[in-house]
Amino acid sequence: MKKSVVFTPPPPPVLLPRVSNHYQAEKNSAGLGFCGWVLTIFSWILVMLTFPMSLCICLKVVQEYERAVIFRLGRLFSGGAKGPGIFFVLPCIESYTKVDLRTVSFDVPPQEVLTKDSVTVSVDAVVYYRVSNATVSVANVENAHHSTRLLAQTTLRNVLGTKNLSEILSERDVISSSMQMMLDVATEHWGIMVERVEIKDVRLPVQLQRAMAAEAEAAREARAKVIAAEGENKAARALKEAAREARAKVIAAEGENKAARALKEASDIINESSSALQLRYLQTLNTISAEKNSTIIFPLPIEFLTHFIKK
């Protein structure tokens, strides 16, 4: 019978925190051998015979922002990097290398990148990094700074090659963070810590710039037409409302005109008969007394007033 084979995928890699590699130096310096110890004793004898002149050669000073990686007979000296301050170097058998721990910034040269949507763009960036482990940066890589710069160029091309042009133009912060994480993980074994990556400029081909400018101009014209149409719509509504108001005023004027004619006809009829005027007068008194009972009315003939007006 055939046996079924079940394939189990390997677990994803786990990123471990940065650890110091000083223990490697201790193991290396432990095995100097017989000749190594003989040369070490000879160096100490030479220092004591030439004392105090030997202090000028053996005492070294490194600044606060520097560390010294010491090699004894080609092996890393135990205790890791020395500094800041004064440290002692045996002549003839020990040498040291100064490492600057300050943050270094460098410009990534413009890279011609073919995006995911087949558009060629030229992108440059700036990278900020520093040496986090002086011993590892000297022992594990020939030139940590040069290697970091080359890796930054390659990482920039690889990351931008998986993005569309719109993503490159609008998601610079995301791309910068992704590059910073990738570079930091890759340079961890070199004793380098990448602190920040920033995309400086994205230069497009001239033809593409013209095409995008034409597209933007067409979009602006379309938007202007839409705004003009909305203005015409609002103006039409305002005119329609004004027409309704004007029609209402015309209707009200016609009503006033009809009311005035009716009042004129009524006044002509009342003027023809004195009894009708008296009845209208009494009807008005009845209406006033029904609405406001506290009102006192004193009838006064018009002829009485005309008598005083003539005088």
PDB file of C-alpha atoms in Angstrom:
ATOM      1  CA  MET A   1       0.000   0.000   0.000  1.00  0.00           C
ATOM      2  CA  LYS A   2       1.141   3.502  -0.768  1.00  0.00           C
ATOM      3  CA  LYS A   3       1.740   5.710   2.171  1.00  0.00           C
ATOM      4  CA  SER A   4       0.248   9.192   2.039  1.00  0.00           C
ATOM      5  CA  VAL A   5       2.705  11.978   2.688  1.00  0.00           C
ATOM      6  CA  VAL A   6       1.393  15.083   4.377  1.00  0.00           C
ATOM      7  CA  PHE A   7       3.352  18.235   3.645  1.00  0.00           C
ATOM      8  CA  THR A   8       3.519  20.661   6.510  1.00  0.00           C
ATOM      9  CA  PRO A   9       4.642  24.195   5.583  1.00  0.00           C
ATOM     10  CA  PRO A  10       7.485  25.599   7.660  1.00  0.00           C
ATOM     11  CA  PRO A  11       6.551  28.090  10.355  1.00  0.00           C
ATOM     12  CA  PRO A  12       6.994  31.791   9.541  1.00  0.00           C
ATOM     13  CA  PRO A  13      10.277  33.357  10.616  1.00  0.00           C
ATOM     14  CA  VAL A  14      10.247  35.070  13.974  1.00  0.00           C
ATOM     15  CA  LEU A  15      12.116  38.351  14.310  1.00  0.00           C
ATOM     16  CA  LEU A  16      14.150  38.257  17.497  1.00  0.00           C
ATOM     17  CA  PRO A  17      15.287  41.397  19.312  1.00  0.00           C
ATOM     18  CA  ARG A  18      18.780  42.723  18.787  1.00  0.00           C
ATOM     19  CA  VAL A  19      21.322  41.008  21.002  1.00  0.00           C
ATOM     20  CA  SER A  20      24.950  41.736  21.587  1.00  0.00           C
ATOM     21  CA  ASN A  21      27.561  39.471  20.050  1.00  0.00           C
ATOM     22  CA  HIS A  22      30.244  40.070  22.652  1.00  0.00           C
ATOM     23  CA  TYR A  23      30.221  36.430  23.663  1.00  0.00           C
ATOM     24  CA  GLN A  24      31.771  35.578  20.288  1.00  0.00           C
ATOM     25  CA  ALA A  25      34.723  37.842  21.058  1.00  0.00           C
ATOM     26  CA  GLU A  26      35.229  36.179  24.443  1.00  0.00           C
ATOM     27  CA  LYS A  27      35.331  32.732  22.832  1.00  0.00           C
ATOM     28  CA  ASN A  28      37.753  33.896  20.151  1.00  0.00           C
ATOM     29  CA  SER A  29      40.142  35.606  22.558  1.00  0.00           C
ATOM     30  CA  ALA A  30      40.202  32.585  24.868  1.00  0.00           C
ATOM     31  CA  GLY A  31      42.276  30.507  22.447  1.00  0.00           C
ATOM     32  CA  LEU A  32      45.434  32.581  21.860  1.00  0.00           C
ATOM     33  CA  GLY A  33      47.717  29.558  22.032  1.00  0.00           C
ATOM     34  CA  PHE A  34      51.259  29.311  23.315  1.00  0.00           C
ATOM     35  CA  CYS A  35      52.757  31.799  20.844  1.00  0.00           C
ATOM     36  CA  GLY A  36      50.004  34.266  21.603  1.00  0.00           C
ATOM     37  CA  TRP A  37      50.701  34.226  25.301  1.00  0.00           C
ATOM     38  CA  VAL A  38      54.441  34.550  24.669  1.00  0.00           C
ATOM     39  CA  LEU A  39      53.889  37.630  22.493  1.00  0.00           C
ATOM     40  CA  THR A  40      51.525  39.094  25.077  1.00  0.00           C
ATOM     41  CA  ILE A  41      54.070  38.709  27.859  1.00  0.00           C
ATOM     42  CA  PHE A  42      56.762  40.184  25.630  1.00  0.00           C
ATOM     43  CA  SER A  43      54.536  43.206  24.910  1.00  0.00           C
ATOM     44  CA  TRP A  44      53.959  43.802  28.628  1.00  0.00           C
ATOM     45  CA  ILE A  45      57.707  43.605  29.275  1.00  0.00           C
ATOM     46  CA  LEU A  46      58.316  46.100  26.474  1.00  0.00           C
ATOM     47  CA  VAL A  47      55.737  48.485  27.934  1.00  0.00           C
ATOM     48  CA  MET A  48      57.299  48.321  31.382  1.00  0.00           C
ATOM     49  CA  LEU A  49      60.837  48.801  30.050  1.00  0.00           C
ATOM     50  CA  THR A  50      59.861  51.914  28.092  1.00  0.00           C
ATOM     51  CA  PHE A  51      57.638  53.353  30.805  1.00  0.00           C
ATOM     52  CA  PRO A  52      56.532  56.205  30.883  1.00  0.00           C
ATOM     53  CA  MET A  53      57.246  56.832  27.186  1.00  0.00           C
ATOM     54  CA  SER A  54      55.132  53.821  26.269  1.00  0.00           C
ATOM     55  CA  LEU A  55      52.036  55.569  27.635  1.00  0.00           C
ATOM     56  CA  CYS A  56      52.055  57.910  24.644  1.00  0.00           C
ATOM     57  CA  ILE A  57      51.601  54.898  22.382  1.00  0.00           C
ATOM     58  CA  CYS A  58      49.454  52.629  24.554  1.00  0.00           C
ATOM     59  CA  LEU A  59      46.873  55.092  25.901  1.00  0.00           C
ATOM     60  CA  LYS A  60      44.117  55.976  23.448  1.00  0.00           C
ATOM     61  CA  VAL A  61      41.061  58.190  23.756  1.00  0.00           C
ATOM     62  CA  VAL A  62      37.694  57.928  22.038  1.00  0.00           C
ATOM     63  CA  GLN A  63      34.924  60.514  22.092  1.00  0.00           C
ATOM     64  CA  GLU A  64      31.503  60.145  23.677  1.00  0.00           C
ATOM     65  CA  TYR A  65      29.950  59.254  20.327  1.00  0.00           C
ATOM     66  CA  GLU A  66      32.692  56.746  19.369  1.00  0.00           C
ATOM     67  CA  ARG A  67      33.628  53.184  20.281  1.00  0.00           C
ATOM     68  CA  ALA A  68      36.902  51.315  19.746  1.00  0.00           C
ATOM     69  CA  VAL A  69      36.898  47.677  18.579  1.00  0.00           C
ATOM     70  CA  ILE A  70      40.191  46.068  19.665  1.00  0.00           C
ATOM     71  CA  PHE A  71      41.853  43.101  17.949  1.00  0.00           C
ATOM     72  CA  ARG A  72      44.581  41.125  19.727  1.00  0.00           C
ATOM     73  CA  LEU A  73      46.633  39.011  17.351  1.00  0.00           C
ATOM     74  CA  GLY A  74      43.810  39.225  14.812  1.00  0.00           C
ATOM     75  CA  ARG A  75      41.125  38.123  17.281  1.00  0.00           C
ATOM     76  CA  LEU A  76      38.399  40.222  18.843  1.00  0.00           C
ATOM     77  CA  PHE A  77      39.368  41.339  22.303  1.00  0.00           C
ATOM     78  CA  SER A  78      37.125  40.164  25.141  1.00  0.00           C
ATOM     79  CA  GLY A  79      34.786  42.730  26.648  1.00  0.00           C
ATOM     80  CA  GLY A  80      33.529  44.154  23.394  1.00  0.00           C
ATOM     81  CA  ALA A  81      34.047  47.700  22.193  1.00  0.00           C
ATOM     82  CA  LYS A  82      35.827  50.164  24.441  1.00  0.00           C
ATOM     83  CA  GLY A  83      34.809  53.716  25.204  1.00  0.00           C
ATOM     84  CA  PRO A  84      34.033  56.416  25.654  1.00  0.00           C
ATOM     85  CA  GLY A  85      37.156  57.691  27.407  1.00  0.00           C
ATOM     86  CA  ILE A  86      40.666  56.256  27.824  1.00  0.00           C
ATOM     87  CA  PHE A  87      41.614  52.668  27.034  1.00  0.00           C
ATOM     88  CA  PHE A  88      44.876  50.744  26.874  1.00  0.00           C
ATOM     89  CA  VAL A  89      46.370  49.129  23.748  1.00  0.00           C
ATOM     90  CA  LEU A  90      49.375  46.801  23.864  1.00  0.00           C
ATOM     91  CA  PRO A  91      51.942  47.612  21.188  1.00  0.00           C
ATOM     92  CA  CYS A  92      52.781  45.183  18.396  1.00  0.00           C
ATOM     93  CA  ILE A  93      49.958  42.708  19.133  1.00  0.00           C
ATOM     94  CA  GLU A  94      46.844  44.881  19.406  1.00  0.00           C
ATOM     95  CA  SER A  95      45.129  47.132  16.902  1.00  0.00           C
ATOM     96  CA  TYR A  96      41.854  48.985  17.123  1.00  0.00           C
ATOM     97  CA  THR A  97      39.200  50.486  14.851  1.00  0.00           C
ATOM     98  CA  LYS A  98      37.109  53.526  15.756  1.00  0.00           C
ATOM     99  CA  VAL A  99      33.395  53.344  15.030  1.00  0.00           C
ATOM    100  CA  ASP A 100      31.170  56.427  14.978  1.00  0.00           C
ATOM    101  CA  LEU A 101      27.782  55.841  16.652  1.00  0.00           C
ATOM    102  CA  ARG A 102      26.135  59.056  15.481  1.00  0.00           C
ATOM    103  CA  THR A 103      23.202  59.004  13.088  1.00  0.00           C
ATOM    104  CA  VAL A 104      24.283  59.165   9.449  1.00  0.00           C
ATOM    105  CA  SER A 105      22.115  60.404   6.607  1.00  0.00           C
ATOM    106  CA  PHE A 106      22.701  59.809   2.925  1.00  0.00           C
ATOM    107  CA  ASP A 107      20.788  60.433  -0.274  1.00  0.00           C
ATOM    108  CA  VAL A 108      19.786  57.437  -2.325  1.00  0.00           C
ATOM    109  CA  PRO A 109      20.592  58.279  -5.974  1.00  0.00           C
ATOM    110  CA  PRO A 110      17.575  58.579  -8.297  1.00  0.00           C
ATOM    111  CA  GLN A 111      16.408  55.108  -9.271  1.00  0.00           C
ATOM    112  CA  GLU A 112      14.617  54.355 -12.537  1.00  0.00           C
ATOM    113  CA  VAL A 113      11.745  52.099 -11.459  1.00  0.00           C
ATOM    114  CA  LEU A 114       9.093  50.332 -13.537  1.00  0.00           C
ATOM    115  CA  THR A 115       5.891  50.396 -11.494  1.00  0.00           C
ATOM    116  CA  LYS A 116       3.257  47.685 -11.328  1.00  0.00           C
ATOM    117  CA  ASP A 117       1.142  49.471 -13.964  1.00  0.00           C
ATOM    118  CA  SER A 118       4.137  49.701 -16.362  1.00  0.00           C
ATOM    119  CA  VAL A 119       5.052  53.352 -15.793  1.00  0.00           C
ATOM    120  CA  THR A 120       8.692  54.379 -15.575  1.00  0.00           C
ATOM    121  CA  VAL A 121       9.409  56.843 -12.766  1.00  0.00           C
ATOM    122  CA  SER A 122      12.560  58.218 -11.188  1.00  0.00           C
ATOM    123  CA  VAL A 123      12.504  58.160  -7.387  1.00  0.00           C
ATOM    124  CA  ASP A 124      15.101  59.254  -4.859  1.00  0.00           C
ATOM    125  CA  ALA A 125      15.056  58.981  -1.083  1.00  0.00           C
ATOM    126  CA  VAL A 126      17.026  59.787   2.066  1.00  0.00           C
ATOM    127  CA  VAL A 127      17.971  57.206   4.713  1.00  0.00           C
ATOM    128  CA  TYR A 128      18.904  57.844   8.353  1.00  0.00           C
ATOM    129  CA  TYR A 129      20.796  55.089  10.166  1.00  0.00           C
ATOM    130  CA  ARG A 130      23.346  54.562  12.929  1.00  0.00           C
ATOM    131  CA  VAL A 131      25.665  51.854  14.214  1.00  0.00           C
ATOM    132  CA  SER A 132      23.967  49.986  17.054  1.00  0.00           C
ATOM    133  CA  ASN A 133      26.704  47.394  17.677  1.00  0.00           C
ATOM    134  CA  ALA A 134      30.252  48.529  16.939  1.00  0.00           C
ATOM    135  CA  THR A 135      31.773  45.062  17.270  1.00  0.00           C
ATOM    136  CA  VAL A 136      29.370  43.431  14.835  1.00  0.00           C
ATOM    137  CA  SER A 137      29.661  46.282  12.309  1.00  0.00           C
ATOM    138  CA  VAL A 138      33.439  45.735  12.137  1.00  0.00           C
ATOM    139  CA  ALA A 139      33.612  41.922  12.371  1.00  0.00           C
ATOM    140  CA  ASN A 140      30.616  40.811  10.268  1.00  0.00           C
ATOM    141  CA  VAL A 141      30.844  43.091   7.228  1.00  0.00           C
ATOM    142  CA  GLU A 142      33.713  44.685   5.351  1.00  0.00           C
ATOM    143  CA  ASN A 143      32.145  48.130   5.018  1.00  0.00           C
ATOM    144  CA  ALA A 144      28.869  48.503   6.861  1.00  0.00           C
ATOM    145  CA  HIS A 145      28.134  52.003   5.546  1.00  0.00           C
ATOM    146  CA  HIS A 146      28.714  51.149   1.894  1.00  0.00           C
ATOM    147  CA  SER A 147      26.732  47.912   2.204  1.00  0.00           C
ATOM    148  CA  THR A 148      23.803  49.747   3.786  1.00  0.00           C
ATOM    149  CA  ARG A 149      23.721  52.291   0.974  1.00  0.00           C
ATOM    150  CA  LEU A 150      23.742  49.626  -1.735  1.00  0.00           C
ATOM    151  CA  LEU A 151      21.014  47.703   0.054  1.00  0.00           C
ATOM    152  CA  ALA A 152      18.907  50.875   0.339  1.00  0.00           C
ATOM    153  CA  GLN A 153      19.051  51.369  -3.428  1.00  0.00           C
ATOM    154  CA  THR A 154      18.021  47.773  -4.102  1.00  0.00           C
ATOM    155  CA  THR A 155      15.234  47.875  -1.523  1.00  0.00           C
ATOM    156  CA  LEU A 156      13.863  51.108  -3.009  1.00  0.00           C
ATOM    157  CA  ARG A 157      13.601  49.531  -6.458  1.00  0.00           C
ATOM    158  CA  ASN A 158      12.063  46.320  -5.121  1.00  0.00           C
ATOM    159  CA  VAL A 159       9.416  48.070  -3.025  1.00  0.00           C
ATOM    160  CA  LEU A 160       8.379  50.564  -5.703  1.00  0.00           C
ATOM    161  CA  GLY A 161       8.222  47.801  -8.329  1.00  0.00           C
ATOM    162  CA  THR A 162       5.237  46.295  -6.488  1.00  0.00           C
ATOM    163  CA  LYS A 163       3.271  49.572  -6.329  1.00  0.00           C
ATOM    164  CA  ASN A 164       1.078  51.398  -8.815  1.00  0.00           C
ATOM    165  CA  LEU A 165       1.828  54.990  -9.784  1.00  0.00           C
ATOM    166  CA  SER A 166      -1.161  56.277  -7.816  1.00  0.00           C
ATOM    167  CA  GLU A 167       0.038  54.411  -4.711  1.00  0.00           C
ATOM    168  CA  ILE A 168       3.556  55.840  -5.052  1.00  0.00           C
ATOM    169  CA  LEU A 169       2.191  59.374  -5.300  1.00  0.00           C
ATOM    170  CA  SER A 170      -0.356  59.083  -2.485  1.00  0.00           C
ATOM    171  CA  GLU A 171       1.151  56.551  -0.027  1.00  0.00           C
ATOM    172  CA  ARG A 172       4.668  57.820   0.538  1.00  0.00           C
ATOM    173  CA  ASP A 173       4.445  57.372   4.301  1.00  0.00           C
ATOM    174  CA  VAL A 174       3.430  53.717   3.952  1.00  0.00           C
ATOM    175  CA  ILE A 175       6.234  53.034   1.464  1.00  0.00           C
ATOM    176  CA  SER A 176       8.778  54.767   3.710  1.00  0.00           C
ATOM    177  CA  SER A 177       7.706  52.723   6.738  1.00  0.00           C
ATOM    178  CA  SER A 178       7.874  49.488   4.743  1.00  0.00           C
ATOM    179  CA  MET A 179      11.378  50.296   3.494  1.00  0.00           C
ATOM    180  CA  GLN A 180      12.525  51.210   7.004  1.00  0.00           C
ATOM    181  CA  MET A 181      11.348  47.869   8.407  1.00  0.00           C
ATOM    182  CA  MET A 182      12.920  45.858   5.574  1.00  0.00           C
ATOM    183  CA  LEU A 183      16.252  47.657   5.839  1.00  0.00           C
ATOM    184  CA  ASP A 184      16.306  47.383   9.624  1.00  0.00           C
ATOM    185  CA  VAL A 185      15.768  43.626   9.506  1.00  0.00           C
ATOM    186  CA  ALA A 186      18.352  43.120   6.750  1.00  0.00           C
ATOM    187  CA  THR A 187      21.075  45.212   8.422  1.00  0.00           C
ATOM    188  CA  GLU A 188      20.557  43.793  11.924  1.00  0.00           C
ATOM    189  CA  HIS A 189      23.434  41.303  11.449  1.00  0.00           C
ATOM    190  CA  TRP A 190      25.694  44.162  10.354  1.00  0.00           C
ATOM    191  CA  GLY A 191      25.192  46.073  13.584  1.00  0.00           C
ATOM    192  CA  ILE A 192      23.224  48.811  11.775  1.00  0.00           C
ATOM    193  CA  MET A 193      19.886  50.259  12.895  1.00  0.00           C
ATOM    194  CA  VAL A 194      17.863  52.100  10.226  1.00  0.00           C
ATOM    195  CA  GLU A 195      15.944  54.857  11.988  1.00  0.00           C
ATOM    196  CA  ARG A 196      14.032  56.548   9.184  1.00  0.00           C
ATOM    197  CA  VAL A 197      13.470  56.460   5.424  1.00  0.00           C
ATOM    198  CA  GLU A 198      11.848  59.290   3.483  1.00  0.00           C
ATOM    199  CA  ILE A 199      10.833  59.469  -0.178  1.00  0.00           C
ATOM    200  CA  LYS A 200      12.158  62.805  -1.454  1.00  0.00           C
ATOM    201  CA  ASP A 201      10.923  63.202  -5.008  1.00  0.00           C
ATOM    202  CA  VAL A 202       9.029  61.264  -7.660  1.00  0.00           C
ATOM    203  CA  ARG A 203       9.844  62.473 -11.170  1.00  0.00           C
ATOM    204  CA  LEU A 204       7.578  61.430 -14.019  1.00  0.00           C
ATOM    205  CA  PRO A 205       8.373  61.373 -17.760  1.00  0.00           C
ATOM    206  CA  VAL A 206       7.531  64.565 -19.666  1.00  0.00           C
ATOM    207  CA  GLN A 207       4.916  62.870 -21.853  1.00  0.00           C
ATOM    208  CA  LEU A 208       3.201  61.422 -18.799  1.00  0.00           C
ATOM    209  CA  GLN A 209       3.218  64.830 -17.132  1.00  0.00           C
ATOM    210  CA  ARG A 210       1.540  66.341 -20.186  1.00  0.00           C
ATOM    211  CA  ALA A 211      -1.053  63.567 -20.273  1.00  0.00           C
ATOM    212  CA  MET A 212      -1.812  63.996 -16.575  1.00  0.00           C
ATOM    213  CA  ALA A 213      -2.023  67.775 -17.014  1.00  0.00           C
ATOM    214  CA  ALA A 214      -4.486  67.339 -19.894  1.00  0.00           C
ATOM    215  CA  GLU A 215      -6.534  64.914 -17.808  1.00  0.00           C
ATOM    216  CA  ALA A 216      -6.583  67.334 -14.888  1.00  0.00           C
ATOM    217  CA  GLU A 217      -7.578  70.191 -17.196  1.00  0.00           C
ATOM    218  CA  ALA A 218     -10.441  68.129 -18.628  1.00  0.00           C
ATOM    219  CA  ALA A 219     -11.572  67.225 -15.113  1.00  0.00           C
ATOM    220  CA  ARG A 220     -11.525  70.905 -14.114  1.00  0.00           C
ATOM    221  CA  GLU A 221     -13.546  71.878 -17.202  1.00  0.00           C
ATOM    222  CA  ALA A 222     -16.098  69.158 -16.503  1.00  0.00           C
ATOM    223  CA  ARG A 223     -16.375  70.337 -12.914  1.00  0.00           C
ATOM    224  CA  ALA A 224     -16.828  73.935 -14.096  1.00  0.00           C
ATOM    225  CA  LYS A 225     -19.634  72.848 -16.409  1.00  0.00           C
ATOM    226  CA  VAL A 226     -21.320  70.987 -13.589  1.00  0.00           C
ATOM    227  CA  ILE A 227     -21.060  74.055 -11.346  1.00  0.00           C
ATOM    228  CA  ALA A 228     -22.454  76.265 -14.144  1.00  0.00           C
ATOM    229  CA  ALA A 229     -25.366  73.856 -14.653  1.00  0.00           C
ATOM    230  CA  GLU A 230     -26.111  73.912 -10.937  1.00  0.00           C
ATOM    231  CA  GLY A 231     -26.074  77.732 -11.047  1.00  0.00           C
ATOM    232  CA  GLU A 232     -28.495  77.743 -13.984  1.00  0.00           C
ATOM    233  CA  ASN A 233     -30.764  75.370 -12.083  1.00  0.00           C
ATOM    234  CA  LYS A 234     -30.781  77.604  -9.009  1.00  0.00           C
ATOM    235  CA  ALA A 235     -31.415  80.697 -11.178  1.00  0.00           C
ATOM    236  CA  ALA A 236     -34.335  78.970 -12.903  1.00  0.00           C
ATOM    237  CA  ARG A 237     -35.857  78.067  -9.560  1.00  0.00           C
ATOM    238  CA  ALA A 238     -35.446  81.649  -8.357  1.00  0.00           C
ATOM    239  CA  LEU A 239     -37.113  82.994 -11.522  1.00  0.00           C
ATOM    240  CA  LYS A 240     -39.938  80.518 -11.125  1.00  0.00           C
ATOM    241  CA  GLU A 241     -40.446  81.627  -7.524  1.00  0.00           C
ATOM    242  CA  ALA A 242     -40.347  85.282  -8.590  1.00  0.00           C
ATOM    243  CA  ALA A 243     -42.924  84.567 -11.296  1.00  0.00           C
ATOM    244  CA  ARG A 244     -45.217  83.008  -8.708  1.00  0.00           C
ATOM    245  CA  GLU A 245     -44.845  86.026  -6.450  1.00  0.00           C
ATOM    246  CA  ALA A 246     -45.531  88.403  -9.351  1.00  0.00           C
ATOM    247  CA  ARG A 247     -48.625  86.417 -10.317  1.00  0.00           C
ATOM    248  CA  ALA A 248     -49.831  86.549  -6.730  1.00  0.00           C
ATOM    249  CA  LYS A 249     -49.379  90.341  -6.709  1.00  0.00           C
ATOM    250  CA  VAL A 250     -51.320  90.637  -9.990  1.00  0.00           C
ATOM    251  CA  ILE A 251     -54.135  88.534  -8.556  1.00  0.00           C
ATOM    252  CA  ALA A 252     -54.146  90.678  -5.401  1.00  0.00           C
ATOM    253  CA  ALA A 253     -54.252  93.871  -7.502  1.00  0.00           C
ATOM    254  CA  GLU A 254     -57.153  92.491  -9.529  1.00  0.00           C
ATOM    255  CA  GLY A 255     -58.931  91.679  -6.277  1.00  0.00           C
ATOM    256  CA  GLU A 256     -58.353  95.205  -4.977  1.00  0.00           C
ATOM    257  CA  ASN A 257     -59.669  96.598  -8.231  1.00  0.00           C
ATOM    258  CA  LYS A 258     -62.827  94.488  -8.059  1.00  0.00           C
ATOM    259  CA  ALA A 259     -63.288  95.388  -4.407  1.00  0.00           C
ATOM    260  CA  ALA A 260     -62.915  99.091  -5.195  1.00  0.00           C
ATOM    261  CA  ARG A 261     -65.522  98.835  -7.972  1.00  0.00           C
ATOM    262  CA  ALA A 262     -67.893  96.987  -5.662  1.00  0.00           C
ATOM    263  CA  LEU A 263     -67.448  99.632  -2.965  1.00  0.00           C
ATOM    264  CA  LYS A 264     -68.055 102.369  -5.508  1.00  0.00           C
ATOM    265  CA  GLU A 265     -71.268 100.742  -6.659  1.00  0.00           C
ATOM    266  CA  ALA A 266     -72.345 100.301  -3.040  1.00  0.00           C
ATOM    267  CA  SER A 267     -71.611 103.940  -2.240  1.00  0.00           C
ATOM    268  CA  ASP A 268     -73.603 105.064  -5.288  1.00  0.00           C
ATOM    269  CA  ILE A 269     -76.591 103.013  -4.168  1.00  0.00           C
ATOM    270  CA  ILE A 270     -76.385 104.293  -0.593  1.00  0.00           C
ATOM    271  CA  ASN A 271     -76.019 107.877  -1.828  1.00  0.00           C
ATOM    272  CA  GLU A 272     -79.246 107.595  -3.780  1.00  0.00           C
ATOM    273  CA  SER A 273     -81.285 106.751  -0.652  1.00  0.00           C
ATOM    274  CA  SER A 274     -80.838 108.526   2.693  1.00  0.00           C
ATOM    275  CA  SER A 275     -82.636 105.757   4.533  1.00  0.00           C
ATOM    276  CA  ALA A 276     -80.085 103.222   3.252  1.00  0.00           C
ATOM    277  CA  LEU A 277     -77.286 105.301   4.703  1.00  0.00           C
ATOM    278  CA  GLN A 278     -79.106 105.453   8.049  1.00  0.00           C
ATOM    279  CA  LEU A 279     -79.578 101.708   8.020  1.00  0.00           C
ATOM    280  CA  ARG A 280     -75.886 101.192   7.212  1.00  0.00           C
ATOM    281  CA  TYR A 281     -75.041 103.473  10.082  1.00  0.00           C
ATOM    282  CA  LEU A 282     -77.186 101.504  12.522  1.00  0.00           C
ATOM    283  CA  GLN A 283     -75.759  98.197  11.217  1.00  0.00           C
ATOM    284  CA  THR A 284     -72.225  99.453  11.893  1.00  0.00           C
ATOM    285  CA  LEU A 285     -73.227 100.400  15.451  1.00  0.00           C
ATOM    286  CA  ASN A 286     -74.666  96.933  15.970  1.00  0.00           C
ATOM    287  CA  THR A 287     -71.445  95.286  14.747  1.00  0.00           C
ATOM    288  CA  ILE A 288     -69.265  97.427  17.009  1.00  0.00           C
ATOM    289  CA  SER A 289     -71.411  96.770  20.041  1.00  0.00           C
ATOM    290  CA  ALA A 290     -71.279  93.029  19.433  1.00  0.00           C
ATOM    291  CA  GLU A 291     -67.467  92.895  19.245  1.00  0.00           C
ATOM    292  CA  LYS A 292     -66.441  95.392  21.949  1.00  0.00           C
ATOM    293  CA  ASN A 293     -69.060  95.950  24.614  1.00  0.00           C
ATOM    294  CA  SER A 294     -66.958  98.426  26.561  1.00  0.00           C
ATOM    295  CA  THR A 295     -66.779 100.887  23.663  1.00  0.00           C
ATOM    296  CA  ILE A 296     -68.999 103.992  23.984  1.00  0.00           C
ATOM    297  CA  ILE A 297     -70.024 105.606  20.699  1.00  0.00           C
ATOM    298  CA  PHE A 298     -71.437 109.118  20.386  1.00  0.00           C
ATOM    299  CA  PRO A 299     -73.074 109.679  17.009  1.00  0.00           C
ATOM    300  CA  LEU A 300     -72.209 113.070  15.558  1.00  0.00           C
ATOM    301  CA  PRO A 301     -73.786 114.353  12.377  1.00  0.00           C
ATOM    302  CA  ILE A 302     -71.486 115.327   9.579  1.00  0.00           C
ATOM    303  CA  GLU A 303     -73.437 118.525   8.995  1.00  0.00           C
ATOM    304  CA  PHE A 304     -72.482 119.695  12.443  1.00  0.00           C
ATOM    305  CA  LEU A 305     -68.780 119.380  11.580  1.00  0.00           C
ATOM    306  CA  THR A 306     -69.175 121.134   8.253  1.00  0.00           C
ATOM    307  CA  HIS A 307     -70.743 124.084  10.063  1.00  0.00           C
ATOM    308  CA  PHE A 308     -67.499 124.552  12.059  1.00  0.00           C
ATOM    309  CA  ILE A 309     -65.298 123.963   9.040  1.00  0.00           C
ATOM    310  CA  LYS A 310     -66.985 126.790   7.118  1.00  0.00           C
ATOM    311  CA  LYS A 311     -66.345 129.254   9.949  1.00  0.00           C
TER     312      LYS A 311
END
